[in-house]
CSV table of C-alpha atoms in Angstrom, one decimal:
chain,number,residue,atom,x,y,z
A,1,UNK,CA,-26.9,24.9,17.8
A,2,UNK,CA,-30.1,26.2,19.5
A,3,UNK,CA,-28.0,27.8,22.2
A,4,UNK,CA,-26.0,29.7,19.6
A,5,UNK,CA,-29.2,31.1,18.1
A,6,UNK,CA,-30.7,31.8,21.5
A,7,UNK,CA,-27.9,34.0,22.6
A,8,UNK,CA,-27.3,35.5,19.1
A,9,UNK,CA,-23.8,34.0,18.9
A,10,UNK,CA,-24.4,32.6,15.4
A,11,UNK,CA,-23.3,35.9,14.0
A,12,UNK,CA,-20.4,36.5,16.3
A,13,UNK,CA,-16.7,35.5,16.1
A,14,UNK,CA,-16.6,32.5,18.5
A,15,UNK,CA,-13.9,30.1,19.6
A,16,UNK,CA,-14.6,26.7,21.0
A,17,UNK,CA,-12.4,24.2,22.9
A,18,UNK,CA,-12.8,20.5,22.1
A,19,UNK,CA,-10.8,17.2,22.3
A,20,UNK,CA,-9.9,15.3,19.1
A,21,UNK,CA,-12.9,13.1,19.0
A,22,UNK,CA,-14.7,12.7,15.6
A,23,UNK,CA,-18.0,13.9,17.2
A,24,UNK,CA,-16.5,17.2,18.3
A,25,UNK,CA,-14.8,17.7,14.9
A,26,UNK,CA,-18.2,17.2,13.3
A,27,UNK,CA,-19.8,19.7,15.6
A,28,UNK,CA,-17.1,22.3,14.7
A,29,UNK,CA,-17.9,21.8,11.0
A,30,UNK,CA,-21.6,22.3,11.7
A,31,UNK,CA,-21.0,25.5,13.6
A,32,UNK,CA,-18.9,26.7,10.7
A,33,UNK,CA,-21.9,26.2,8.4
A,34,UNK,CA,-24.1,28.6,10.4
A,35,UNK,CA,-21.6,31.0,11.8
A,36,UNK,CA,-20.0,33.2,9.1
A,37,UNK,CA,-17.1,34.2,11.3
A,38,UNK,CA,-16.2,30.7,12.4
A,39,UNK,CA,-13.6,28.5,10.8
A,40,UNK,CA,-13.4,24.9,12.2
A,41,UNK,CA,-9.6,24.8,11.7
A,42,UNK,CA,-8.8,28.2,13.1
A,43,UNK,CA,-11.5,28.6,15.8
A,44,UNK,CA,-11.7,25.1,17.2
A,45,UNK,CA,-8.9,24.9,19.8
A,46,UNK,CA,-8.0,21.5,21.3
A,47,UNK,CA,-8.3,21.1,25.1
A,48,UNK,CA,-4.9,21.8,26.7
A,49,UNK,CA,-5.4,19.2,29.5
A,50,UNK,CA,-6.4,16.6,26.8
A,51,UNK,CA,-3.3,17.5,24.8
A,52,UNK,CA,-1.0,17.0,27.8
A,53,UNK,CA,-2.8,13.7,28.6
A,54,UNK,CA,-2.0,12.4,25.0
A,55,UNK,CA,1.6,13.6,25.2
A,56,UNK,CA,2.1,11.8,28.5
A,57,UNK,CA,0.4,8.7,27.2
A,58,UNK,CA,2.7,8.6,24.2
A,59,UNK,CA,5.7,8.9,26.5
A,60,UNK,CA,4.6,6.1,28.8
A,61,UNK,CA,3.8,3.9,25.9
A,62,UNK,CA,7.3,4.5,24.5
A,63,UNK,CA,8.8,3.4,27.8
A,64,UNK,CA,6.9,0.1,27.5
A,65,UNK,CA,8.1,-0.3,23.9
A,66,UNK,CA,11.7,-0.3,25.0
A,67,UNK,CA,11.4,-3.9,25.9
A,68,UNK,CA,8.7,-4.8,23.4
A,69,UNK,CA,5.9,-4.7,26.0
A,70,UNK,CA,3.4,-2.1,26.7
A,71,UNK,CA,2.8,-0.8,30.2
A,72,UNK,CA,-0.4,-2.2,31.7
A,73,UNK,CA,-2.6,-0.7,34.4
A,74,UNK,CA,-3.3,-3.4,37.0
A,75,UNK,CA,-7.0,-3.7,38.0
A,76,UNK,CA,-7.1,-4.1,41.8
A,77,UNK,CA,-10.4,-6.0,41.6
A,78,UNK,CA,-8.8,-8.8,39.5
A,79,UNK,CA,-5.5,-8.8,41.4
A,80,UNK,CA,-3.6,-12.1,41.5
A,81,UNK,CA,-0.2,-12.3,43.1
A,82,UNK,CA,0.7,-15.2,40.9
A,83,UNK,CA,-0.3,-13.6,37.6
A,84,UNK,CA,2.3,-13.1,34.9
A,85,UNK,CA,2.0,-9.3,35.3
A,86,UNK,CA,3.3,-9.6,38.9
A,87,UNK,CA,6.5,-11.3,37.8
A,88,UNK,CA,9.4,-9.2,36.7
A,89,UNK,CA,12.3,-10.6,34.7
A,90,UNK,CA,15.7,-9.9,36.4
A,91,UNK,CA,17.8,-7.4,34.5
A,92,UNK,CA,21.3,-6.0,35.1
A,93,UNK,CA,21.7,-2.5,36.4
A,94,UNK,CA,22.8,-1.0,33.1
A,95,UNK,CA,19.8,-2.2,31.1
A,96,UNK,CA,17.2,-1.9,33.8
A,97,UNK,CA,13.8,-1.2,32.1
A,98,UNK,CA,11.8,1.7,33.3
A,99,UNK,CA,8.5,-0.1,32.5
A,100,UNK,CA,9.6,-2.9,34.9
A,101,UNK,CA,9.9,-0.4,37.7
A,102,UNK,CA,6.4,1.0,37.0
A,103,UNK,CA,5.1,-2.5,36.8
A,104,UNK,CA,6.6,-3.4,40.2
A,105,UNK,CA,5.2,-0.3,41.9
A,106,UNK,CA,1.8,-0.7,40.3
A,107,UNK,CA,1.6,-4.4,41.4
A,108,UNK,CA,2.6,-3.4,45.0
A,109,UNK,CA,0.0,-0.7,45.0
A,110,UNK,CA,-2.7,-3.2,43.8
A,111,UNK,CA,-1.6,-5.6,46.5
A,112,UNK,CA,-1.9,-2.8,49.1
A,113,UNK,CA,-5.5,-2.0,47.9
A,114,UNK,CA,-6.5,-5.6,47.7
A,115,UNK,CA,-7.8,-5.8,51.3
A,116,UNK,CA,-8.2,-3.6,54.4
A,117,UNK,CA,-5.8,-6.0,56.2
A,118,UNK,CA,-3.0,-5.3,53.8
A,119,UNK,CA,-3.6,-1.6,54.1
A,120,UNK,CA,-3.4,-1.7,57.9
A,121,UNK,CA,-0.2,-3.7,57.7
A,122,UNK,CA,1.4,-1.1,55.4
A,123,UNK,CA,0.3,1.8,57.5
A,124,UNK,CA,1.8,0.1,60.5
A,125,UNK,CA,5.1,-0.4,58.6
A,126,UNK,CA,5.1,3.3,57.6
A,127,UNK,CA,4.7,4.3,61.3
A,128,UNK,CA,7.4,1.9,62.3
A,129,UNK,CA,10.0,3.0,59.6
A,130,UNK,CA,9.3,6.7,60.0
A,131,UNK,CA,8.7,6.7,63.7
A,132,UNK,CA,10.8,9.9,64.3
A,133,UNK,CA,9.8,11.6,61.0
A,134,UNK,CA,6.7,13.4,59.9
A,135,UNK,CA,5.0,11.8,56.9
A,136,UNK,CA,1.8,13.8,57.0
A,137,UNK,CA,-1.0,12.1,55.2
A,138,UNK,CA,1.5,10.2,53.0
A,139,UNK,CA,1.0,6.8,54.7
A,140,UNK,CA,-0.8,5.1,51.8
A,141,UNK,CA,0.0,4.1,48.2
A,142,UNK,CA,-1.9,5.6,45.3
A,143,UNK,CA,-3.3,3.5,42.4
A,144,UNK,CA,-3.1,4.2,38.7
A,145,UNK,CA,-6.3,5.2,36.8
A,146,UNK,CA,-6.1,4.2,33.1
A,147,UNK,CA,-8.0,7.4,32.0
A,148,UNK,CA,-5.8,9.7,34.1
A,149,UNK,CA,-2.1,9.7,33.1
A,150,UNK,CA,-1.3,11.9,36.2
A,151,UNK,CA,-2.2,9.0,38.4
A,152,UNK,CA,1.0,7.3,37.2
A,153,UNK,CA,3.1,10.3,38.3
A,154,UNK,CA,1.2,10.4,41.7
A,155,UNK,CA,1.7,6.7,42.2
A,156,UNK,CA,5.5,6.8,41.5
A,157,UNK,CA,6.0,10.0,43.5
A,158,UNK,CA,4.1,8.7,46.5
A,159,UNK,CA,5.9,5.3,46.5
A,160,UNK,CA,9.2,7.2,46.2
A,161,UNK,CA,8.4,9.2,49.3
A,162,UNK,CA,7.8,5.9,51.1
A,163,UNK,CA,10.5,3.9,49.5
A,164,UNK,CA,12.0,2.6,52.8
A,165,UNK,CA,8.6,1.5,54.0
A,166,UNK,CA,7.8,-0.1,50.7
A,167,UNK,CA,11.0,-2.2,50.8
A,168,UNK,CA,10.5,-3.1,54.5
A,169,UNK,CA,6.9,-4.2,53.6
A,170,UNK,CA,8.3,-6.4,50.8
A,171,UNK,CA,10.8,-8.3,53.0
A,172,UNK,CA,8.6,-11.4,53.3
A,173,UNK,CA,9.3,-13.9,50.6
A,174,UNK,CA,5.8,-13.8,49.2
A,175,UNK,CA,6.3,-10.1,48.4
A,176,UNK,CA,9.9,-10.2,47.4
A,177,UNK,CA,9.0,-9.8,43.7
A,178,UNK,CA,7.9,-6.2,44.5
A,179,UNK,CA,11.1,-5.2,46.3
A,180,UNK,CA,13.1,-2.5,44.5
A,181,UNK,CA,16.9,-2.0,44.6
A,182,UNK,CA,18.6,1.3,45.2
A,183,UNK,CA,19.2,1.6,41.5
A,184,UNK,CA,15.6,1.0,40.7
A,185,UNK,CA,14.5,3.7,43.2
A,186,UNK,CA,17.0,6.1,41.5
A,187,UNK,CA,15.4,5.4,38.2
A,188,UNK,CA,12.0,5.9,39.7
A,189,UNK,CA,13.1,9.3,40.8
A,190,UNK,CA,14.3,10.1,37.3
A,191,UNK,CA,10.8,9.2,36.0
A,192,UNK,CA,9.1,11.4,38.5
A,193,UNK,CA,11.3,14.3,37.6
A,194,UNK,CA,10.7,13.6,33.9
A,195,UNK,CA,6.9,13.6,34.3
A,196,UNK,CA,6.8,16.5,36.8
A,197,UNK,CA,6.6,19.3,34.1
A,198,UNK,CA,3.5,17.7,32.6
A,199,UNK,CA,2.0,17.1,36.0
A,200,UNK,CA,2.6,20.7,37.0
A,201,UNK,CA,1.0,22.0,33.8
A,202,UNK,CA,-2.0,19.7,34.3
A,203,UNK,CA,-2.5,21.2,37.8
A,204,UNK,CA,-2.1,24.7,36.5
A,205,UNK,CA,-4.9,24.2,34.0
A,206,UNK,CA,-7.2,22.2,36.3
A,207,UNK,CA,-6.9,24.7,39.1
A,208,UNK,CA,-8.8,27.3,37.1
A,209,UNK,CA,-12.5,27.0,36.5
A,210,UNK,CA,-12.1,28.9,33.2
A,211,UNK,CA,-8.6,28.4,31.7
A,212,UNK,CA,-8.0,30.7,28.8
A,213,UNK,CA,-6.8,29.8,25.3
A,214,UNK,CA,-4.0,32.4,25.6
A,215,UNK,CA,-2.2,29.9,27.8
A,216,UNK,CA,-2.0,27.2,25.1
A,217,UNK,CA,1.0,28.3,23.0
A,218,UNK,CA,3.2,29.5,25.8
A,219,UNK,CA,2.4,26.3,27.8
A,220,UNK,CA,3.3,24.0,25.0
A,221,UNK,CA,6.6,25.8,24.3
A,222,UNK,CA,7.6,25.7,27.9
A,223,UNK,CA,6.8,22.0,28.2
A,224,UNK,CA,9.0,21.1,25.3
A,225,UNK,CA,11.9,23.1,26.9
A,226,UNK,CA,11.3,21.5,30.3
A,227,UNK,CA,11.4,18.0,28.9
A,228,UNK,CA,14.6,18.7,27.0
A,229,UNK,CA,16.2,20.2,30.1
A,230,UNK,CA,15.5,17.0,32.1
A,231,UNK,CA,17.2,15.0,29.5
A,232,UNK,CA,20.2,17.3,29.6
A,233,UNK,CA,20.5,17.2,33.4
A,234,UNK,CA,20.5,13.4,33.8
A,235,UNK,CA,22.1,10.5,31.9
A,236,UNK,CA,18.8,9.0,30.9
A,237,UNK,CA,19.4,7.4,27.5
A,238,UNK,CA,16.7,4.7,28.0
A,239,UNK,CA,14.1,7.4,28.7
A,240,UNK,CA,15.0,9.4,25.6
A,241,UNK,CA,12.5,7.7,23.3
A,242,UNK,CA,9.7,8.6,25.7
A,243,UNK,CA,10.9,12.3,25.7
A,244,UNK,CA,11.0,12.3,21.9
A,245,UNK,CA,7.5,10.9,21.8
A,246,UNK,CA,6.2,13.6,24.1
A,247,UNK,CA,8.0,16.4,22.1
A,248,UNK,CA,6.6,15.1,18.8
A,249,UNK,CA,3.1,15.2,20.3
A,250,UNK,CA,3.5,18.7,21.7
A,251,UNK,CA,5.1,19.9,18.5
A,252,UNK,CA,2.1,18.6,16.5
A,253,UNK,CA,-0.2,20.8,18.6
A,254,UNK,CA,2.1,23.8,18.5
A,255,UNK,CA,1.9,23.6,14.7
A,256,UNK,CA,-1.9,23.6,14.9
A,257,UNK,CA,-2.0,26.5,17.4
A,258,UNK,CA,0.3,28.6,15.2
A,259,UNK,CA,-2.3,28.4,12.5
A,260,UNK,CA,-5.1,29.6,14.8
A,261,UNK,CA,-5.2,33.4,14.9
A,262,UNK,CA,-7.6,33.6,17.9
A,263,UNK,CA,-5.0,31.9,20.1
A,264,UNK,CA,-2.2,34.1,18.9
A,265,UNK,CA,-4.2,37.3,19.4
A,266,UNK,CA,-5.4,36.3,22.9
A,267,UNK,CA,-1.8,35.5,23.9
A,268,UNK,CA,-0.4,38.9,22.7
A,269,UNK,CA,-3.3,40.7,24.4
A,270,UNK,CA,-2.5,39.1,27.7
A,271,UNK,CA,-0.3,41.5,29.7
A,272,UNK,CA,1.6,38.5,31.2
A,273,UNK,CA,2.6,37.3,27.8
A,274,UNK,CA,2.5,39.9,25.0
A,275,UNK,CA,5.2,39.7,22.3
A,276,UNK,CA,8.0,39.6,24.9
A,277,UNK,CA,7.4,35.9,25.7
A,278,UNK,CA,7.7,34.9,22.1
A,279,UNK,CA,10.7,37.1,21.5
A,280,UNK,CA,12.5,35.3,24.3
A,281,UNK,CA,11.7,31.9,22.7
A,282,UNK,CA,12.7,32.7,19.1
A,283,UNK,CA,14.7,29.5,18.9
A,284,UNK,CA,11.7,27.3,19.6
A,285,UNK,CA,9.5,29.2,17.2
A,286,UNK,CA,12.2,28.8,14.5
A,287,UNK,CA,11.7,25.0,14.7
A,288,UNK,CA,8.2,25.7,13.4
A,289,UNK,CA,9.4,28.1,10.7
A,290,UNK,CA,7.9,31.1,12.4
A,291,UNK,CA,9.0,34.1,14.5
A,292,UNK,CA,7.7,36.6,17.0
A,293,UNK,CA,7.4,39.2,14.3
A,294,UNK,CA,5.3,36.9,12.2
A,295,UNK,CA,3.0,36.3,15.2
A,296,UNK,CA,2.8,40.1,15.7
A,297,UNK,CA,1.8,40.4,12.0
A,298,UNK,CA,-1.0,38.0,12.5
A,299,UNK,CA,-2.2,40.1,15.4
A,300,UNK,CA,-1.9,43.3,13.4
A,301,UNK,CA,-3.9,41.9,10.5
A,302,UNK,CA,-6.7,40.9,12.8
A,303,UNK,CA,-6.5,44.3,14.6
A,304,UNK,CA,-7.0,46.2,11.3
A,305,UNK,CA,-10.0,44.1,10.3
A,306,UNK,CA,-11.6,44.7,13.7
A,307,UNK,CA,-11.0,48.5,13.8
A,308,UNK,CA,-12.1,49.0,10.2
A,309,UNK,CA,-15.3,46.9,10.3
A,310,UNK,CA,-18.6,48.7,10.8
A,311,UNK,CA,-20.1,47.0,13.8
A,312,UNK,CA,-23.3,48.7,14.9
A,313,UNK,CA,-23.4,46.8,18.1
A,314,UNK,CA,-19.9,48.1,19.0
A,315,UNK,CA,-21.1,51.6,18.3
A,316,UNK,CA,-24.1,51.2,20.5
A,317,UNK,CA,-21.9,49.9,23.3
A,318,UNK,CA,-19.5,52.8,23.0
A,319,UNK,CA,-22.4,55.3,23.0
A,320,UNK,CA,-24.0,53.7,26.0
A,321,UNK,CA,-20.8,53.6,27.9
A,322,UNK,CA,-20.0,57.2,27.0
A,323,UNK,CA,-23.5,58.4,28.1
A,324,UNK,CA,-23.0,56.7,31.5
A,325,UNK,CA,-19.6,58.3,32.0
A,326,UNK,CA,-20.9,61.7,31.0
A,327,UNK,CA,-23.4,61.5,33.9
A,328,UNK,CA,-20.8,60.3,36.3
A,329,UNK,CA,-17.9,62.5,35.1
A,330,UNK,CA,-19.1,65.6,33.3
A,331,UNK,CA,-15.6,66.7,32.6
A,332,UNK,CA,-15.2,63.8,30.0
A,333,UNK,CA,-18.0,65.4,27.8
A,334,UNK,CA,-17.7,68.4,25.5
A,335,UNK,CA,-15.9,69.3,22.4
A,336,UNK,CA,-12.4,67.9,21.9
A,337,UNK,CA,-13.0,64.9,24.2
A,338,UNK,CA,-11.2,61.8,22.8
A,339,UNK,CA,-12.9,59.3,25.0
A,340,UNK,CA,-14.8,57.6,22.2
A,341,UNK,CA,-11.7,57.3,20.2
A,342,UNK,CA,-9.9,55.6,23.1
A,343,UNK,CA,-12.8,53.1,23.5
A,344,UNK,CA,-12.7,52.3,19.8
């Protein structure tokens, strides 16, 4: 709060990004009490990366619920080859559970990281299996991190790239429980393709040091379409509950964003988005009982309020900018010049 006062932001229209923790919700309400132009529901935007994390978490949880069990993240420090989490019940090819595949790969990864000796053995296996092929730096297995959903994608994708080495490494009887059949690897590939849109969106957001809120609505809309397209491309009925869980979560946040005028205005002002993006995704907007014209109306209403308000600071900025340009470009001064009008 002191920072808002220090930089004179308490009297400005501000927009903040938070996750859904109760502490941040409370902070937004306190800002609303001291900032006349701030509304906690309209101006507090949820973090995009956090939203994607929650959607992916719901999807992975739904995969686990298919068989009545939740997916667990094995702790490599407490790894036990004889623990119940290391044992996978045999299933036929038609009813193979996706969470069983994740569990197998996760346990194999934990075994790999259990000791330097096992890591050396696996690297040797990779070099042997891919003797005539370049694997780059992909000669290790990646672990899951409970707080980073993307680590599940990275673990599956890395194991998939080294599937032949993984199976060769698991030929000893002691490691046979981690061996995956051809059908299991095919299903692992489907999961990677299923999670890839969310992973790509996460990288897109994290690559920027200052991601803008104008990306939120287009990003959520495109993610829903990408998830649905994966389901249409492959016969993945067992994975459909996970897709539905992700779509429900993303839809929840789209509904929230559609009620936040700052996000809508920022998106329309972005030359990469404008109204054209929303016009080409009318069918998705219709699911939320809105349209590109309604979004444009929200923008128009805000524009009128901004233009009609008497903002002394804005006037000072215009006069200061005009004075500077008059010195640099005398031709812009004089009677009939419309420069001030253009700035406004």
